[in-house]
Amino acid sequence: MPRIAYVNGRYVRHAAAAVHVEDRGYQLADGVYEVCEIARGFIIDETGHLDRLDRSLRELRMDWPLDRRALQLVMREVVRRNHVVNGLVYLQVTRGVAPRDHAFPTKPVRPALVVTAKRMDPRAAQKKADKGMSVITVPENRWERVDIKTIGLLPNVLARQAAIEAGAQEAWFVDPDGTVKEGASTNAWIVTADGTLVTRPADFGILRGITRGTVMKVADSLGLAVEERTFTVEEAQEAREAFVTSATSLVTPVVSIDGKPVANGHPGSVARSLRDAFFAIAEKSPSC
Ligand code: PMP
C-alpha cells in the first residue's frame, strides 16, 4: 500500500509528490504549517491546531488555501488513505507559486497546500517517555516572531542537530539573561519542589504550543498548580522534574540538561501522570 500525499488539489503517491520550483515555501520559507497527533483513530486537538493555523496565516497576510471545512475533509482523506490509526498529519500552506521576488506576488496567486500523514508506533513514543530525554542548551538566535508557526526553521534545525551530535535528543533555546525559551520543536516545563508546574508565558518569544494548552487543563484536572513565568537553566537543573510537550512527544520527561541530571536522573511521577491523563482531557475528533 503506497503512502499518499495531497498536493494542491490532488492525491498523489508520496514518493512522487512534488511542488513547483518557484513555490515560495521552497525558495523563501514563505509559509506556515501544523502537525496534529493522530491517536487511536482520533485527531487530537484539531480545533486548537486549526485556530493557530488561522492566526499564523493572518499574521503573514496569507489566505486559507481551502475553507476550513474542506481542509478538515482533506486531512481526513489523507489519514484514511494512509491507514493512520496512530501517527500524525502534517499540513503546510505557502504563499503560492510566483516568479522569485522577496515582495508578495503582485498578481493574485492561490496559496499552495500540502498534506501528508505518517503512521507511528505509540509503543516507541512510550518507550522514549519511559527512558526520558537529555537536552542541551543553545543561545537563542531566532527572530522575534516565533509565535508564528512558519516553515522557516533553520535555527531549530541547527539546534536539534547540535543536540544529536552531543548525544542528546532536544535543544533548549536560552535568552542572554539565562532564561529558557523552548525546545527546537517542544515547549519546556519544570516542576518545582512544592509540585508547581512552571512554563514560560507564551505572549512573546515562544510558540504557544497546543499541547502546552491541553497540559494546563490536564494539570487542572489533577489538582496541580501551573505558573506561567520564566525560569533559568540552573533552576531547571535543580528542579524536581523537567519535561517537554508537543503534539508528537505529548509529555516527555527531561532527565538531564547540559549533562547535569535533573533530580535523580530518572523520569518523574508528575510528567508520567500528565502523560497518562492526557488522552482523557484532549479534544478527540474522529479521523474518518
Ligand atoms: N515550540 C516549537 C518551536 C515547536 O516547533 C513546537 C511543535 N510544533 C512546539 C513548541 C510544540 O507545539 P505543539 O504542542 O502545538 O505541537
PDB file of C-alpha atoms and ligand atoms in Angstrom:
ATOM      1  CA  MET A   1       0.000   0.000   0.000  1.00  0.00           C
ATOM      2  CA  PRO A   2       1.836   3.168  -1.143  1.00  0.00           C
ATOM      3  CA  ARG A   3       1.821   6.293   1.001  1.00  0.00           C
ATOM      4  CA  ILE A   4      -0.363   9.069  -0.402  1.00  0.00           C
ATOM      5  CA  ALA A   5       0.111  12.830  -0.129  1.00  0.00           C
ATOM      6  CA  TYR A   6      -2.233  15.681  -1.013  1.00  0.00           C
ATOM      7  CA  VAL A   7      -0.588  18.358  -3.161  1.00  0.00           C
ATOM      8  CA  ASN A   8      -2.596  21.319  -4.459  1.00  0.00           C
ATOM      9  CA  GLY A   9      -5.839  19.514  -5.160  1.00  0.00           C
ATOM     10  CA  ARG A  10      -4.503  16.052  -5.972  1.00  0.00           C
ATOM     11  CA  TYR A  11      -3.889  12.850  -4.070  1.00  0.00           C
ATOM     12  CA  VAL A  12      -0.567  11.525  -5.346  1.00  0.00           C
ATOM     13  CA  ARG A  13       1.919   8.815  -4.434  1.00  0.00           C
ATOM     14  CA  HIS A  14       4.071  10.199  -1.614  1.00  0.00           C
ATOM     15  CA  ALA A  15       7.244   9.123  -3.407  1.00  0.00           C
ATOM     16  CA  ALA A  16       6.279  11.221  -6.439  1.00  0.00           C
ATOM     17  CA  ALA A  17       4.738  14.193  -4.565  1.00  0.00           C
ATOM     18  CA  ALA A  18       6.352  17.484  -5.586  1.00  0.00           C
ATOM     19  CA  VAL A  19       5.827  21.224  -5.622  1.00  0.00           C
ATOM     20  CA  HIS A  20       6.900  23.733  -8.273  1.00  0.00           C
ATOM     21  CA  VAL A  21      10.493  25.010  -8.061  1.00  0.00           C
ATOM     22  CA  GLU A  22       9.118  28.534  -7.595  1.00  0.00           C
ATOM     23  CA  ASP A  23       6.848  27.624  -4.714  1.00  0.00           C
ATOM     24  CA  ARG A  24       7.563  30.458  -2.253  1.00  0.00           C
ATOM     25  CA  GLY A  25       7.838  27.956   0.561  1.00  0.00           C
ATOM     26  CA  TYR A  26      10.628  26.132  -1.241  1.00  0.00           C
ATOM     27  CA  GLN A  27      12.519  29.303  -2.193  1.00  0.00           C
ATOM     28  CA  LEU A  28      11.778  31.733   0.644  1.00  0.00           C
ATOM     29  CA  ALA A  29      10.288  29.703   3.515  1.00  0.00           C
ATOM     30  CA  ASP A  30       7.212  31.886   2.943  1.00  0.00           C
ATOM     31  CA  GLY A  31       4.711  29.566   4.563  1.00  0.00           C
ATOM     32  CA  VAL A  32       3.255  28.074   7.712  1.00  0.00           C
ATOM     33  CA  TYR A  33       2.483  24.580   8.954  1.00  0.00           C
ATOM     34  CA  GLU A  34       0.723  22.487  11.565  1.00  0.00           C
ATOM     35  CA  VAL A  35       1.217  18.993  12.938  1.00  0.00           C
ATOM     36  CA  CYS A  36      -1.640  17.144  14.660  1.00  0.00           C
ATOM     37  CA  GLU A  37      -1.277  13.921  16.538  1.00  0.00           C
ATOM     38  CA  ILE A  38      -3.483  11.014  15.487  1.00  0.00           C
ATOM     39  CA  ALA A  39      -4.191   8.654  18.371  1.00  0.00           C
ATOM     40  CA  ARG A  40      -6.467   5.615  18.341  1.00  0.00           C
ATOM     41  CA  GLY A  41      -8.179   6.928  15.196  1.00  0.00           C
ATOM     42  CA  PHE A  42      -8.816  10.428  16.554  1.00  0.00           C
ATOM     43  CA  ILE A  43      -7.289  13.744  15.509  1.00  0.00           C
ATOM     44  CA  ILE A  44      -6.074  15.311  18.746  1.00  0.00           C
ATOM     45  CA  ASP A  45      -6.798  18.984  19.465  1.00  0.00           C
ATOM     46  CA  GLU A  46      -7.774  19.710  15.868  1.00  0.00           C
ATOM     47  CA  THR A  47      -9.649  22.912  16.794  1.00  0.00           C
ATOM     48  CA  GLY A  48      -6.589  24.358  18.521  1.00  0.00           C
ATOM     49  CA  HIS A  49      -4.287  23.496  15.636  1.00  0.00           C
ATOM     50  CA  LEU A  50      -6.629  24.969  13.001  1.00  0.00           C
ATOM     51  CA  ASP A  51      -7.213  28.104  15.102  1.00  0.00           C
ATOM     52  CA  ARG A  52      -3.440  28.541  15.349  1.00  0.00           C
ATOM     53  CA  LEU A  53      -3.124  27.980  11.576  1.00  0.00           C
ATOM     54  CA  ASP A  54      -5.688  30.736  11.075  1.00  0.00           C
ATOM     55  CA  ARG A  55      -3.632  33.061  13.291  1.00  0.00           C
ATOM     56  CA  SER A  56      -0.344  32.199  11.530  1.00  0.00           C
ATOM     57  CA  LEU A  57      -1.946  32.855   8.123  1.00  0.00           C
ATOM     58  CA  ARG A  58      -3.401  36.164   9.276  1.00  0.00           C
ATOM     59  CA  GLU A  59      -0.086  37.316  10.760  1.00  0.00           C
ATOM     60  CA  LEU A  60       1.572  36.678   7.374  1.00  0.00           C
ATOM     61  CA  ARG A  61      -1.371  38.125   5.401  1.00  0.00           C
ATOM     62  CA  MET A  62      -1.975  34.827   3.614  1.00  0.00           C
ATOM     63  CA  ASP A  63      -5.352  33.356   2.659  1.00  0.00           C
ATOM     64  CA  TRP A  64      -6.636  29.917   3.577  1.00  0.00           C
ATOM     65  CA  PRO A  65      -5.923  27.578   0.643  1.00  0.00           C
ATOM     66  CA  LEU A  66      -9.360  25.958   1.120  1.00  0.00           C
ATOM     67  CA  ASP A  67     -12.092  26.813   3.541  1.00  0.00           C
ATOM     68  CA  ARG A  68     -11.668  25.293   6.965  1.00  0.00           C
ATOM     69  CA  ARG A  69     -14.272  22.540   6.498  1.00  0.00           C
ATOM     70  CA  ALA A  70     -12.730  21.482   3.155  1.00  0.00           C
ATOM     71  CA  LEU A  71      -9.265  21.375   4.732  1.00  0.00           C
ATOM     72  CA  GLN A  72     -10.623  19.163   7.503  1.00  0.00           C
ATOM     73  CA  LEU A  73     -12.007  16.792   4.856  1.00  0.00           C
ATOM     74  CA  VAL A  74      -8.630  16.681   3.066  1.00  0.00           C
ATOM     75  CA  MET A  75      -6.860  15.919   6.364  1.00  0.00           C
ATOM     76  CA  ARG A  76      -9.260  13.033   6.979  1.00  0.00           C
ATOM     77  CA  GLU A  77      -8.892  11.710   3.444  1.00  0.00           C
ATOM     78  CA  VAL A  78      -5.085  11.714   3.754  1.00  0.00           C
ATOM     79  CA  VAL A  79      -5.313   9.966   7.129  1.00  0.00           C
ATOM     80  CA  ARG A  80      -7.741   7.413   5.667  1.00  0.00           C
ATOM     81  CA  ARG A  81      -5.740   6.734   2.506  1.00  0.00           C
ATOM     82  CA  ASN A  82      -2.618   6.134   4.589  1.00  0.00           C
ATOM     83  CA  HIS A  83      -4.421   3.933   7.126  1.00  0.00           C
ATOM     84  CA  VAL A  84      -3.162   6.024  10.008  1.00  0.00           C
ATOM     85  CA  VAL A  85      -4.639   4.995  13.349  1.00  0.00           C
ATOM     86  CA  ASN A  86      -1.701   6.284  15.385  1.00  0.00           C
ATOM     87  CA  GLY A  87       0.720   8.837  13.960  1.00  0.00           C
ATOM     88  CA  LEU A  88       0.478  12.362  12.700  1.00  0.00           C
ATOM     89  CA  VAL A  89      -0.999  14.538   9.989  1.00  0.00           C
ATOM     90  CA  TYR A  90       1.145  17.393   8.643  1.00  0.00           C
ATOM     91  CA  LEU A  91      -0.178  20.351   6.700  1.00  0.00           C
ATOM     92  CA  GLN A  92       1.728  23.156   5.065  1.00  0.00           C
ATOM     93  CA  VAL A  93       0.435  26.303   3.398  1.00  0.00           C
ATOM     94  CA  THR A  94       2.716  28.557   1.371  1.00  0.00           C
ATOM     95  CA  ARG A  95       2.005  31.852  -0.353  1.00  0.00           C
ATOM     96  CA  GLY A  96       1.971  30.017  -3.660  1.00  0.00           C
ATOM     97  CA  VAL A  97       3.946  29.812  -6.875  1.00  0.00           C
ATOM     98  CA  ALA A  98       5.275  33.060  -8.373  1.00  0.00           C
ATOM     99  CA  PRO A  99       8.425  34.381 -10.076  1.00  0.00           C
ATOM    100  CA  ARG A 100      11.072  34.670  -7.369  1.00  0.00           C
ATOM    101  CA  ASP A 101      10.915  38.056  -5.675  1.00  0.00           C
ATOM    102  CA  HIS A 102      11.015  38.879  -1.985  1.00  0.00           C
ATOM    103  CA  ALA A 103       7.921  41.096  -2.074  1.00  0.00           C
ATOM    104  CA  PHE A 104       4.473  39.478  -2.207  1.00  0.00           C
ATOM    105  CA  PRO A 105       3.364  38.463  -5.732  1.00  0.00           C
ATOM    106  CA  THR A 106       1.732  41.389  -7.494  1.00  0.00           C
ATOM    107  CA  LYS A 107      -0.762  39.174  -9.329  1.00  0.00           C
ATOM    108  CA  PRO A 108      -3.035  37.195  -7.001  1.00  0.00           C
ATOM    109  CA  VAL A 109      -1.855  33.587  -6.566  1.00  0.00           C
ATOM    110  CA  ARG A 110      -3.537  30.699  -4.803  1.00  0.00           C
ATOM    111  CA  PRO A 111      -1.802  29.600  -1.614  1.00  0.00           C
ATOM    112  CA  ALA A 112      -0.263  26.156  -2.049  1.00  0.00           C
ATOM    113  CA  LEU A 113      -1.348  23.305   0.218  1.00  0.00           C
ATOM    114  CA  VAL A 114       0.410  20.048   1.044  1.00  0.00           C
ATOM    115  CA  VAL A 115      -1.000  17.486   3.470  1.00  0.00           C
ATOM    116  CA  THR A 116       0.807  14.304   4.485  1.00  0.00           C
ATOM    117  CA  ALA A 117       0.213  11.673   7.138  1.00  0.00           C
ATOM    118  CA  LYS A 118       2.505   9.191   8.778  1.00  0.00           C
ATOM    119  CA  ARG A 119       1.922   6.078  10.849  1.00  0.00           C
ATOM    120  CA  MET A 120       3.806   5.891  14.127  1.00  0.00           C
ATOM    121  CA  ASP A 121       4.064   3.166  16.720  1.00  0.00           C
ATOM    122  CA  PRO A 122       2.762   4.549  20.035  1.00  0.00           C
ATOM    123  CA  ARG A 123       4.903   1.962  21.864  1.00  0.00           C
ATOM    124  CA  ALA A 124       8.064   3.641  20.527  1.00  0.00           C
ATOM    125  CA  ALA A 125       6.926   7.037  21.876  1.00  0.00           C
ATOM    126  CA  GLN A 126       6.037   5.420  25.206  1.00  0.00           C
ATOM    127  CA  LYS A 127       9.488   3.826  25.348  1.00  0.00           C
ATOM    128  CA  LYS A 128      11.084   7.251  24.858  1.00  0.00           C
ATOM    129  CA  ALA A 129       8.921   8.684  27.615  1.00  0.00           C
ATOM    130  CA  ASP A 130       9.845   5.823  29.938  1.00  0.00           C
ATOM    131  CA  LYS A 131      13.525   6.489  29.323  1.00  0.00           C
ATOM    132  CA  GLY A 132      13.323  10.291  29.358  1.00  0.00           C
ATOM    133  CA  MET A 133      15.333  12.618  27.148  1.00  0.00           C
ATOM    134  CA  SER A 134      18.542  14.598  27.505  1.00  0.00           C
ATOM    135  CA  VAL A 135      18.606  18.218  26.434  1.00  0.00           C
ATOM    136  CA  ILE A 136      21.390  20.667  25.734  1.00  0.00           C
ATOM    137  CA  THR A 137      21.046  24.434  25.768  1.00  0.00           C
ATOM    138  CA  VAL A 138      21.882  26.758  22.885  1.00  0.00           C
ATOM    139  CA  PRO A 139      21.816  30.565  22.637  1.00  0.00           C
ATOM    140  CA  GLU A 140      18.532  31.972  21.300  1.00  0.00           C
ATOM    141  CA  ASN A 141      19.236  33.095  17.744  1.00  0.00           C
ATOM    142  CA  ARG A 142      15.751  33.169  16.202  1.00  0.00           C
ATOM    143  CA  TRP A 143      13.656  36.159  15.096  1.00  0.00           C
ATOM    144  CA  GLU A 144      11.102  37.707  17.472  1.00  0.00           C
ATOM    145  CA  ARG A 145       8.060  36.240  15.722  1.00  0.00           C
ATOM    146  CA  VAL A 146       8.478  32.595  16.730  1.00  0.00           C
ATOM    147  CA  ASP A 147       4.848  32.795  17.884  1.00  0.00           C
ATOM    148  CA  ILE A 148       4.023  32.313  14.177  1.00  0.00           C
ATOM    149  CA  LYS A 149       4.403  28.686  13.134  1.00  0.00           C
ATOM    150  CA  THR A 150       6.427  29.289   9.975  1.00  0.00           C
ATOM    151  CA  ILE A 151       8.326  26.722   7.951  1.00  0.00           C
ATOM    152  CA  GLY A 152      11.477  28.877   8.375  1.00  0.00           C
ATOM    153  CA  LEU A 153      13.120  26.528  10.863  1.00  0.00           C
ATOM    154  CA  LEU A 154      16.844  26.804  10.208  1.00  0.00           C
ATOM    155  CA  PRO A 155      17.855  27.772  13.786  1.00  0.00           C
ATOM    156  CA  ASN A 156      15.694  24.892  15.047  1.00  0.00           C
ATOM    157  CA  VAL A 157      17.344  22.511  12.568  1.00  0.00           C
ATOM    158  CA  LEU A 158      20.839  23.532  13.694  1.00  0.00           C
ATOM    159  CA  ALA A 159      19.887  23.382  17.373  1.00  0.00           C
ATOM    160  CA  ARG A 160      18.440  19.882  17.043  1.00  0.00           C
ATOM    161  CA  GLN A 161      21.500  18.732  15.101  1.00  0.00           C
ATOM    162  CA  ALA A 162      23.767  20.128  17.845  1.00  0.00           C
ATOM    163  CA  ALA A 163      21.718  18.140  20.373  1.00  0.00           C
ATOM    164  CA  ILE A 164      22.064  14.927  18.388  1.00  0.00           C
ATOM    165  CA  GLU A 165      25.820  15.456  17.963  1.00  0.00           C
ATOM    166  CA  ALA A 166      26.090  15.961  21.745  1.00  0.00           C
ATOM    167  CA  GLY A 167      24.269  12.657  22.356  1.00  0.00           C
ATOM    168  CA  ALA A 168      21.057  14.445  23.450  1.00  0.00           C
ATOM    169  CA  GLN A 169      17.584  14.480  21.899  1.00  0.00           C
ATOM    170  CA  GLU A 170      16.460  18.108  22.198  1.00  0.00           C
ATOM    171  CA  ALA A 171      17.980  21.604  22.448  1.00  0.00           C
ATOM    172  CA  TRP A 172      16.514  24.413  24.551  1.00  0.00           C
ATOM    173  CA  PHE A 173      16.946  27.986  23.307  1.00  0.00           C
ATOM    174  CA  VAL A 174      18.181  30.220  26.113  1.00  0.00           C
ATOM    175  CA  ASP A 175      17.960  34.034  26.246  1.00  0.00           C
ATOM    176  CA  PRO A 176      21.015  36.156  27.173  1.00  0.00           C
ATOM    177  CA  ASP A 177      19.517  36.540  30.697  1.00  0.00           C
ATOM    178  CA  GLY A 178      19.804  32.757  31.190  1.00  0.00           C
ATOM    179  CA  THR A 179      16.062  32.022  30.947  1.00  0.00           C
ATOM    180  CA  VAL A 180      14.812  29.067  28.948  1.00  0.00           C
ATOM    181  CA  LYS A 181      12.637  29.852  25.914  1.00  0.00           C
ATOM    182  CA  GLU A 182      11.554  26.492  24.438  1.00  0.00           C
ATOM    183  CA  GLY A 183      12.935  23.488  22.599  1.00  0.00           C
ATOM    184  CA  ALA A 184      13.668  23.192  18.884  1.00  0.00           C
ATOM    185  CA  SER A 185      10.220  21.600  18.474  1.00  0.00           C
ATOM    186  CA  THR A 186       8.815  21.418  22.014  1.00  0.00           C
ATOM    187  CA  ASN A 187       7.740  23.649  24.893  1.00  0.00           C
ATOM    188  CA  ALA A 188       9.785  23.442  28.099  1.00  0.00           C
ATOM    189  CA  TRP A 189       8.445  22.890  31.636  1.00  0.00           C
ATOM    190  CA  ILE A 190       9.751  22.286  35.142  1.00  0.00           C
ATOM    191  CA  VAL A 191       8.169  21.062  38.366  1.00  0.00           C
ATOM    192  CA  THR A 192       9.260  22.966  41.481  1.00  0.00           C
ATOM    193  CA  ALA A 193       9.992  21.424  44.885  1.00  0.00           C
ATOM    194  CA  ASP A 194       6.407  22.189  46.003  1.00  0.00           C
ATOM    195  CA  GLY A 195       4.957  20.463  42.926  1.00  0.00           C
ATOM    196  CA  THR A 196       4.009  23.571  40.911  1.00  0.00           C
ATOM    197  CA  LEU A 197       4.332  23.293  37.135  1.00  0.00           C
ATOM    198  CA  VAL A 198       6.217  26.193  35.591  1.00  0.00           C
ATOM    199  CA  THR A 199       6.322  27.124  31.913  1.00  0.00           C
ATOM    200  CA  ARG A 200       7.264  30.334  30.126  1.00  0.00           C
ATOM    201  CA  PRO A 201       4.435  32.769  29.275  1.00  0.00           C
ATOM    202  CA  ALA A 202       3.502  32.375  25.615  1.00  0.00           C
ATOM    203  CA  ASP A 203       2.808  36.010  24.771  1.00  0.00           C
ATOM    204  CA  PHE A 204       6.190  36.600  23.134  1.00  0.00           C
ATOM    205  CA  GLY A 205       9.272  34.615  22.336  1.00  0.00           C
ATOM    206  CA  ILE A 206       7.872  31.102  22.118  1.00  0.00           C
ATOM    207  CA  LEU A 207       5.294  29.183  20.129  1.00  0.00           C
ATOM    208  CA  ARG A 208       2.016  28.819  22.006  1.00  0.00           C
ATOM    209  CA  GLY A 209       2.006  25.018  21.902  1.00  0.00           C
ATOM    210  CA  ILE A 210      -1.388  23.384  21.556  1.00  0.00           C
ATOM    211  CA  THR A 211      -0.166  20.503  23.721  1.00  0.00           C
ATOM    212  CA  ARG A 212       1.050  23.088  26.260  1.00  0.00           C
ATOM    213  CA  GLY A 213      -2.520  24.404  26.490  1.00  0.00           C
ATOM    214  CA  THR A 214      -4.001  20.934  26.891  1.00  0.00           C
ATOM    215  CA  VAL A 215      -1.420  20.006  29.532  1.00  0.00           C
ATOM    216  CA  MET A 216      -2.587  23.038  31.541  1.00  0.00           C
ATOM    217  CA  LYS A 217      -6.098  21.569  31.502  1.00  0.00           C
ATOM    218  CA  VAL A 218      -4.728  18.125  32.412  1.00  0.00           C
ATOM    219  CA  ALA A 219      -2.824  19.700  35.337  1.00  0.00           C
ATOM    220  CA  ASP A 220      -6.018  21.381  36.483  1.00  0.00           C
ATOM    221  CA  SER A 221      -7.894  18.077  36.342  1.00  0.00           C
ATOM    222  CA  LEU A 222      -5.174  16.524  38.538  1.00  0.00           C
ATOM    223  CA  GLY A 223      -5.259  19.430  41.006  1.00  0.00           C
ATOM    224  CA  LEU A 224      -1.754  20.613  40.059  1.00  0.00           C
ATOM    225  CA  ALA A 225      -0.915  24.319  40.109  1.00  0.00           C
ATOM    226  CA  VAL A 226       0.553  25.916  36.964  1.00  0.00           C
ATOM    227  CA  GLU A 227       2.566  29.109  36.999  1.00  0.00           C
ATOM    228  CA  GLU A 228       3.446  30.900  33.754  1.00  0.00           C
ATOM    229  CA  ARG A 229       6.800  32.560  34.400  1.00  0.00           C
ATOM    230  CA  THR A 230      10.354  32.443  33.137  1.00  0.00           C
ATOM    231  CA  PHE A 231      12.861  30.016  34.668  1.00  0.00           C
ATOM    232  CA  THR A 232      16.632  29.735  34.285  1.00  0.00           C
ATOM    233  CA  VAL A 233      18.723  26.790  33.154  1.00  0.00           C
ATOM    234  CA  GLU A 234      20.076  26.477  36.743  1.00  0.00           C
ATOM    235  CA  GLU A 235      16.554  26.367  38.178  1.00  0.00           C
ATOM    236  CA  ALA A 236      15.640  23.635  35.680  1.00  0.00           C
ATOM    237  CA  GLN A 237      18.749  21.610  36.563  1.00  0.00           C
ATOM    238  CA  GLU A 238      17.802  21.799  40.248  1.00  0.00           C
ATOM    239  CA  ALA A 239      14.079  21.236  39.709  1.00  0.00           C
ATOM    240  CA  ARG A 240      12.119  18.241  40.975  1.00  0.00           C
ATOM    241  CA  GLU A 241      11.290  17.371  37.358  1.00  0.00           C
ATOM    242  CA  ALA A 242      11.575  18.795  33.884  1.00  0.00           C
ATOM    243  CA  PHE A 243       9.676  17.801  30.770  1.00  0.00           C
ATOM    244  CA  VAL A 244       8.750  18.914  27.254  1.00  0.00           C
ATOM    245  CA  THR A 245       5.434  18.977  25.422  1.00  0.00           C
ATOM    246  CA  SER A 246       4.486  18.820  21.740  1.00  0.00           C
ATOM    247  CA  ALA A 247       1.915  17.144  19.524  1.00  0.00           C
ATOM    248  CA  THR A 248       4.396  14.417  18.623  1.00  0.00           C
ATOM    249  CA  SER A 249       6.073  13.885  22.015  1.00  0.00           C
ATOM    250  CA  LEU A 250       2.986  14.701  24.185  1.00  0.00           C
ATOM    251  CA  VAL A 251       4.616  14.868  27.614  1.00  0.00           C
ATOM    252  CA  THR A 252       8.185  13.564  27.654  1.00  0.00           C
ATOM    253  CA  PRO A 253      10.383  13.780  30.760  1.00  0.00           C
ATOM    254  CA  VAL A 254      13.771  15.508  30.596  1.00  0.00           C
ATOM    255  CA  VAL A 255      16.334  13.613  32.657  1.00  0.00           C
ATOM    256  CA  SER A 256      19.433  15.701  32.026  1.00  0.00           C
ATOM    257  CA  ILE A 257      20.241  19.280  30.986  1.00  0.00           C
ATOM    258  CA  ASP A 258      23.711  20.067  29.611  1.00  0.00           C
ATOM    259  CA  GLY A 259      24.937  16.805  31.120  1.00  0.00           C
ATOM    260  CA  LYS A 260      23.585  17.546  34.634  1.00  0.00           C
ATOM    261  CA  PRO A 261      20.951  15.075  35.843  1.00  0.00           C
ATOM    262  CA  VAL A 262      17.562  16.524  36.768  1.00  0.00           C
ATOM    263  CA  ALA A 263      16.786  15.223  40.296  1.00  0.00           C
ATOM    264  CA  ASN A 264      17.812  11.547  40.356  1.00  0.00           C
ATOM    265  CA  GLY A 265      18.208  11.421  36.569  1.00  0.00           C
ATOM    266  CA  HIS A 266      15.038   9.363  36.051  1.00  0.00           C
ATOM    267  CA  PRO A 267      11.613  10.365  34.693  1.00  0.00           C
ATOM    268  CA  GLY A 268       9.425  11.853  37.398  1.00  0.00           C
ATOM    269  CA  SER A 269       5.927  10.972  38.553  1.00  0.00           C
ATOM    270  CA  VAL A 270       4.297  14.315  37.663  1.00  0.00           C
ATOM    271  CA  ALA A 271       5.281  14.065  33.990  1.00  0.00           C
ATOM    272  CA  ARG A 272       4.049  10.481  33.989  1.00  0.00           C
ATOM    273  CA  SER A 273       0.636  11.398  35.464  1.00  0.00           C
ATOM    274  CA  LEU A 274       0.220  14.224  32.967  1.00  0.00           C
ATOM    275  CA  ARG A 275       1.047  11.881  30.091  1.00  0.00           C
ATOM    276  CA  ASP A 276      -1.280   9.178  31.395  1.00  0.00           C
ATOM    277  CA  ALA A 277      -4.211  11.598  31.786  1.00  0.00           C
ATOM    278  CA  PHE A 278      -3.591  13.455  28.515  1.00  0.00           C
ATOM    279  CA  PHE A 279      -5.846  11.469  26.183  1.00  0.00           C
ATOM    280  CA  ALA A 280      -8.859  11.710  28.505  1.00  0.00           C
ATOM    281  CA  ILE A 281      -8.694  15.529  28.554  1.00  0.00           C
ATOM    282  CA  ALA A 282      -7.562  16.361  24.975  1.00  0.00           C
ATOM    283  CA  GLU A 283     -10.115  17.091  22.241  1.00  0.00           C
ATOM    284  CA  LYS A 284     -10.666  13.968  20.139  1.00  0.00           C
ATOM    285  CA  SER A 285     -12.205  14.364  16.680  1.00  0.00           C
ATOM    286  CA  PRO A 286     -12.915  11.206  14.663  1.00  0.00           C
ATOM    287  CA  SER A 287     -10.444  10.981  11.803  1.00  0.00           C
ATOM    288  CA  CYS A 288     -12.961   9.335   9.487  1.00  0.00           C
TER     289      CYS A 288
HETATM  290  N1  PMP B   1       7.760  25.002  20.115  1.00  0.00           N
HETATM  291  C1  PMP B   1       8.216  24.809  18.859  1.00  0.00           C
HETATM  292  C2  PMP B   1       9.350  25.645  18.349  1.00  0.00           C
HETATM  293  C3  PMP B   1       7.622  23.821  18.048  1.00  0.00           C
HETATM  294  O1  PMP B   1       8.060  23.622  16.793  1.00  0.00           O
HETATM  295  C4  PMP B   1       6.583  23.013  18.569  1.00  0.00           C
HETATM  296  C5  PMP B   1       5.980  21.910  17.739  1.00  0.00           C
HETATM  297  N2  PMP B   1       5.144  22.380  16.766  1.00  0.00           N
HETATM  298  C6  PMP B   1       6.139  23.265  19.878  1.00  0.00           C
HETATM  299  C7  PMP B   1       6.753  24.269  20.617  1.00  0.00           C
HETATM  300  C8  PMP B   1       5.007  22.466  20.474  1.00  0.00           C
HETATM  301  O2  PMP B   1       3.790  22.859  19.899  1.00  0.00           O
HETATM  302  P1  PMP B   1       2.544  21.844  19.799  1.00  0.00           P
HETATM  303  O3  PMP B   1       2.246  21.421  21.195  1.00  0.00           O
HETATM  304  O4  PMP B   1       1.471  22.667  19.210  1.00  0.00           O
HETATM  305  O5  PMP B   1       2.983  20.705  18.942  1.00  0.00           O
END
